[in-house]
Short mmCIF file of C-alpha atoms in Angstrom, two decimals:
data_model
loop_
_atom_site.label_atom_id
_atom_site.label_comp_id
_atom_site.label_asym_id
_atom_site.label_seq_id
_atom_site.Cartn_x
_atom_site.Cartn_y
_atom_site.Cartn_z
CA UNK P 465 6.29 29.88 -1.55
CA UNK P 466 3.60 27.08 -2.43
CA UNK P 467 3.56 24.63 0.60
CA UNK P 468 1.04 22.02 2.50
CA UNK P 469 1.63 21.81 6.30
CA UNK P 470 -0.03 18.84 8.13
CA UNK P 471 -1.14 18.91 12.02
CA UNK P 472 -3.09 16.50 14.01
CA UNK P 473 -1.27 13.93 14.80
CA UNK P 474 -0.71 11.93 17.42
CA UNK P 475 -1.19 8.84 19.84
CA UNK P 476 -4.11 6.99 20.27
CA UNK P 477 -5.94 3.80 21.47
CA UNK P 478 -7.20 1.15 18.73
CA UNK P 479 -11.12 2.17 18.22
CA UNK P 480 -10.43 6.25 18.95
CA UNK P 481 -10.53 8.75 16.23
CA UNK P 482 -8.46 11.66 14.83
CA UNK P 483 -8.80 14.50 12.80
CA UNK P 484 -5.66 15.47 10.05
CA UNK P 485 -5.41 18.79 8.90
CA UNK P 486 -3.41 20.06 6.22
CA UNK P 487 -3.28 23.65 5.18
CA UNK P 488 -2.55 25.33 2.03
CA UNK P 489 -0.45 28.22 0.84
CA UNK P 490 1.52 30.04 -1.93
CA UNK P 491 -1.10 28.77 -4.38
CA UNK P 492 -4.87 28.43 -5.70
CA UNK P 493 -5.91 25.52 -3.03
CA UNK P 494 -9.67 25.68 -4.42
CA UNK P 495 -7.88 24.69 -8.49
CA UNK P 496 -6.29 21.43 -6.80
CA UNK P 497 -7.57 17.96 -6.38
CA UNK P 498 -5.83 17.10 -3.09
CA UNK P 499 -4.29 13.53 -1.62
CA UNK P 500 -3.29 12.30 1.45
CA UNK P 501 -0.71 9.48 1.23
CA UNK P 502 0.81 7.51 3.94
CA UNK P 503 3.85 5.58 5.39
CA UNK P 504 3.84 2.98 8.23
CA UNK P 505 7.70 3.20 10.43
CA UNK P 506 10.47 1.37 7.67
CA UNK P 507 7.80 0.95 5.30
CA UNK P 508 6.83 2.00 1.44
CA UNK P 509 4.30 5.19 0.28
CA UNK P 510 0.45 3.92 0.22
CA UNK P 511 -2.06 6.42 -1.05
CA UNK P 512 -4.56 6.65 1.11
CA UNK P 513 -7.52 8.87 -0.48
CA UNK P 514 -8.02 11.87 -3.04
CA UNK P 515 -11.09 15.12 -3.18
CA UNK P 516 -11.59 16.97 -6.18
CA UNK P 517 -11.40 21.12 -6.28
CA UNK P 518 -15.11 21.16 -5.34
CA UNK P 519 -15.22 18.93 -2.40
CA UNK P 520 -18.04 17.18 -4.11
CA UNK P 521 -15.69 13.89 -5.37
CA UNK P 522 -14.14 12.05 -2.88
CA UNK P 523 -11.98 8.27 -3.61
CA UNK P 524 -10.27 5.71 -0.53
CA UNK P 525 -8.54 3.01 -0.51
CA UNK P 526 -10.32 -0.23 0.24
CA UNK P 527 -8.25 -0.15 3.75
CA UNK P 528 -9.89 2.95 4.82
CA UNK P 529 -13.15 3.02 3.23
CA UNK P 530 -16.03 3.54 5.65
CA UNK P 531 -13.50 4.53 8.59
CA UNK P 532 -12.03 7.66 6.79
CA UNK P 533 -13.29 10.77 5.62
CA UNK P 534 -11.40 13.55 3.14
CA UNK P 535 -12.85 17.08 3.07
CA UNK P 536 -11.64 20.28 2.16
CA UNK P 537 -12.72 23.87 3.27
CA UNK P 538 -11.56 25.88 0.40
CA UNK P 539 -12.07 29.35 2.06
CA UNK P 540 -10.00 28.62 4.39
CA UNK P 541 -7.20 26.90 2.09
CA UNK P 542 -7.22 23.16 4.53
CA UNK P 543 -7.66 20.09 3.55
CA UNK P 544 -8.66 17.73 5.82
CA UNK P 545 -8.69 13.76 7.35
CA UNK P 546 -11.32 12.36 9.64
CA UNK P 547 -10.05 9.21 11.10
CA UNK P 548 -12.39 7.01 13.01
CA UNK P 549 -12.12 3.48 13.97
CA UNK P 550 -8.15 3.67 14.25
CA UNK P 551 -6.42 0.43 14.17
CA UNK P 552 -2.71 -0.35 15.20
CA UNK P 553 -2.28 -0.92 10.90
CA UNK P 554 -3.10 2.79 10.77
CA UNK P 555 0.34 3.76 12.39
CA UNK P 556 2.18 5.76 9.74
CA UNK P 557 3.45 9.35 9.02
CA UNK P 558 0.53 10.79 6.72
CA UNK P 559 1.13 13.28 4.45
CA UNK P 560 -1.11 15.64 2.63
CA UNK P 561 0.21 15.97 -1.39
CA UNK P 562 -0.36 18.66 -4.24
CA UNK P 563 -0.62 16.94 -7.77
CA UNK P 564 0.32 18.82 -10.50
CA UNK P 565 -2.58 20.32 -12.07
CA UNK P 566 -4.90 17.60 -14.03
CA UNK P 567 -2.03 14.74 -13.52
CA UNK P 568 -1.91 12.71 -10.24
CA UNK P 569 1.90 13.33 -9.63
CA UNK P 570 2.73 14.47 -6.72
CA UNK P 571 4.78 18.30 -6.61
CA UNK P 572 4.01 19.14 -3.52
CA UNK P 573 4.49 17.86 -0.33
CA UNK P 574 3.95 18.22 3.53
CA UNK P 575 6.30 17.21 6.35
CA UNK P 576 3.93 14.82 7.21
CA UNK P 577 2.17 14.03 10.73
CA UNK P 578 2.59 11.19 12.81
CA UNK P 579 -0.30 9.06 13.77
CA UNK P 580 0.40 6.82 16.35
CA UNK P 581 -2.45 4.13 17.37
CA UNK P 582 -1.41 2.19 20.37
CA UNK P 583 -2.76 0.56 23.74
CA UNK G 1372 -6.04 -2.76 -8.95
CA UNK G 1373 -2.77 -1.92 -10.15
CA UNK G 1374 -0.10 -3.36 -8.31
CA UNK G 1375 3.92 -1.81 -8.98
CA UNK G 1376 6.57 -4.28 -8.43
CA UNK G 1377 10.57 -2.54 -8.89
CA UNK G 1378 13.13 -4.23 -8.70
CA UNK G 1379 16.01 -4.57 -7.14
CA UNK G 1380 14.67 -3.96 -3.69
CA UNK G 1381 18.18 -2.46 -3.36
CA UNK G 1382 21.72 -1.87 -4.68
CA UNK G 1383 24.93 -0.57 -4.39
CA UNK G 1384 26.54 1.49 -7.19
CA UNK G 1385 30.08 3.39 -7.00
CA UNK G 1386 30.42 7.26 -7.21
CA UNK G 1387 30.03 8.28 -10.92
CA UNK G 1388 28.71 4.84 -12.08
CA UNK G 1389 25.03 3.98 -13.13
CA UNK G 1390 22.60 3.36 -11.16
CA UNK G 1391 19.17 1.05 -13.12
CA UNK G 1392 16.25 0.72 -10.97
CA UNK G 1393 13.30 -0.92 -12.48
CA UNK G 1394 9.43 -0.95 -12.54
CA UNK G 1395 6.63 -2.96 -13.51
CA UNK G 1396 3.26 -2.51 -13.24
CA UNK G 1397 0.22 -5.29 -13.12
CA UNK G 1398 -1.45 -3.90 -16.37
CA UNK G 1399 -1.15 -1.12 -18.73
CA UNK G 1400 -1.06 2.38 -17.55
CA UNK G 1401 -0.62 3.37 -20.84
CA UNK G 1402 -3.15 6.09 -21.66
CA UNK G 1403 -3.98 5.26 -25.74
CA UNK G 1404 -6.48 8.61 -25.98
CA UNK G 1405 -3.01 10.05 -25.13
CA UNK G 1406 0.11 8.18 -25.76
CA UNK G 1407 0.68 9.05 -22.12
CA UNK G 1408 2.29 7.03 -19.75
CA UNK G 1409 0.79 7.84 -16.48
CA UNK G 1410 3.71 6.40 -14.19
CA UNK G 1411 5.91 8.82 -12.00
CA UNK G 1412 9.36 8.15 -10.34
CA UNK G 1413 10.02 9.79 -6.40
CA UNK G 1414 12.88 10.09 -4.45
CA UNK G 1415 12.62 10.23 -0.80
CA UNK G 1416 15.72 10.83 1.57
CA UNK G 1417 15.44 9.69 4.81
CA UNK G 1418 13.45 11.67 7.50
CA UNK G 1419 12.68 13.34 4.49
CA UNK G 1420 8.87 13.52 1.96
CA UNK G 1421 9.52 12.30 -1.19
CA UNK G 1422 10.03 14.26 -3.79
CA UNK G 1423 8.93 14.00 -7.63
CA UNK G 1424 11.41 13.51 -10.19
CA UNK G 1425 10.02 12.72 -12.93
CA UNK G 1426 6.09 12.11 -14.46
CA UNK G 1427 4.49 11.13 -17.58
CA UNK G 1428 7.25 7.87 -17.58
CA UNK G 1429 10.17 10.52 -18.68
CA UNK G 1430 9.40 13.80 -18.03
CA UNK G 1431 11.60 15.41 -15.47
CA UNK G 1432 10.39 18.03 -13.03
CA UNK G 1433 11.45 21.21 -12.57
CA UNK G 1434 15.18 21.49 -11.35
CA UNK G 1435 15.97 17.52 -11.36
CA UNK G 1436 19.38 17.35 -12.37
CA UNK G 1437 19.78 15.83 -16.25
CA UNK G 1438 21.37 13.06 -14.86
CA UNK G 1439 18.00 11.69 -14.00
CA UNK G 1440 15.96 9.96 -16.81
CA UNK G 1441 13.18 8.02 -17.12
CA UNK G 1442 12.08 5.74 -19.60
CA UNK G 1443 9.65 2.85 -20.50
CA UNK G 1444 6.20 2.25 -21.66
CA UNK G 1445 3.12 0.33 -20.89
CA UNK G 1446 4.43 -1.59 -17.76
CA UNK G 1447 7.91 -1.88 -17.64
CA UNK G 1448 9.49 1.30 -16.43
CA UNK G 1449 13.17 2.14 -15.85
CA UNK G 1450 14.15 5.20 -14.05
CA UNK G 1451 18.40 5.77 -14.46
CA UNK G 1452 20.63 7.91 -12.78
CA UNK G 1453 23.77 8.38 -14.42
CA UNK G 1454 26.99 9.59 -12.83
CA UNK G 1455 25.85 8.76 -9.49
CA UNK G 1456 26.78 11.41 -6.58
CA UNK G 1457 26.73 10.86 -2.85
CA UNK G 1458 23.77 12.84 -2.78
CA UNK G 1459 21.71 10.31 -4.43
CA UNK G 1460 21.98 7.73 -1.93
CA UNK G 1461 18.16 7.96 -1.13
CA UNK G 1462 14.70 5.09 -1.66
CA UNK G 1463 13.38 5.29 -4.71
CA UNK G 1464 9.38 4.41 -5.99
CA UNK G 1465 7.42 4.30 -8.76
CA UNK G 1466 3.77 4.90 -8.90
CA UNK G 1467 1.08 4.97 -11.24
CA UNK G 1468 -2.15 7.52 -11.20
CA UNK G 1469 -3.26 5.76 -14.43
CA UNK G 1470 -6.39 4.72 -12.19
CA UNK G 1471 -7.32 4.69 -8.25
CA UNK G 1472 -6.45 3.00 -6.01
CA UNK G 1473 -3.20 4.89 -6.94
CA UNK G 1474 -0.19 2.38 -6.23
CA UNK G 1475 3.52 3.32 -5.17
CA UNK G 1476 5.95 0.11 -5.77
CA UNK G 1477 8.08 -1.09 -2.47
CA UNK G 1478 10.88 0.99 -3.21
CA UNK G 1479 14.63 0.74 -4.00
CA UNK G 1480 17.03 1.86 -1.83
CA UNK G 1481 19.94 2.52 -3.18
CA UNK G 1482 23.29 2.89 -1.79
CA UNK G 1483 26.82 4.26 -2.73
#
């Protein structure tokens, strides 16, 4: 069965940092540009950043860009999320997405995580 | 950047009636090397991930009831359910992947 499952999540202070991970089965991971995408509580989808197959091609959005880092191991099928410099604004489920192959329409997606940043 | 505006934010449409939920996008993500429209329509449930419907402005997915269509081009976007079932009662977005920052509209819930 082709599935992403996120993990990582959690509750943290304003300034901390967290690391996503989201790993990859039932297909070829190292074919697929990956996404994460996320979604404050009550609130709408936001895409949040994108890698190519290689790891070697990485795009944010302008509200994470310089704080957040996507990477991708592809021998070990998991994409991944470095989160540093958390603010409250940052509070959302995040979810890791499969596109379908060469489009960026999303097929595939995770549960999501929760990321929590609090005082 | 491309910004997605739908409207209505929501609505409320009777068992086996139509429900018209409607997109627009800030410019063009019409494709002209391709003809392609590079817009896709989600459906998310609630506690729920979304879940694609339909891509390419009218394409359905895999196993999305016919009931379903899309339809639209350049920046104004329609996405139709016909027939409506209780099972449909969900928030619905658009978003384009023409170019990044990739951009979801605020969603339509709609309700039986």
């Amino acid at each position: 069965e082709v599935q992403v499952a996120e993990s990582g999540g959690g509750l943290v202070q304003p300034g901390w940092s967290l690391r996503l991970s989201c790993a990859a089965s039932g297909f070829t991971f190292s074919n697929y540009w990956m996404h994460w995408v996320r979604q404050a509580p009550g609130k709408g989808l936001v895409w949040v950043s994108r890698i190519n197959s290689d790891g070697s091609s990485t795009d944010y959005a302008d509200s994470v860009k310089g704080r957040f880092t996507i990477s991708r191991d592809n021998a070990k099928n998991t994409l991944y999320l470095q989160m540093n410099s958390l603010r409250a604004e940052d509070t959302a489920v995040y979810y890791c997405a499969r596109p379908i192959l060469g489009l960026s329409a999303f097929d595939i997606w995770g549960q999501g995580t929760m990321v929590t940043v609090s005082s | 950047d491309i910004v997605m505006t739908q409207s209505p934010d929501s609505l409320a449409v009777s068992l086996g009636e139509r429900a018209t939920i409607n997109c627009k996008s800030s410019q063009s993500v019409l494709y002209s090397s391709n003809n392609k429209n590079y817009l896709a329509w989600y459906q998310q449930k609630p506690g729920q991930f979304p879940k694609l419907l339909i891509y390419w402005a009218s394409t359905r997915e895999s196993g999305v009831p016919d009931r379903f269509s899309g339809s639209g081009s350049g920046t104004d976007f329609t996405l139709t359910i016909s027939g409506l079932q209780a099972e449909d009662v969900a928030v619905y977005y658009c978003q384009q992947y023409y170019s990044t920052p990739y951009s979801f509209g605020q969603g339509t819930k709609l309700e039986i």
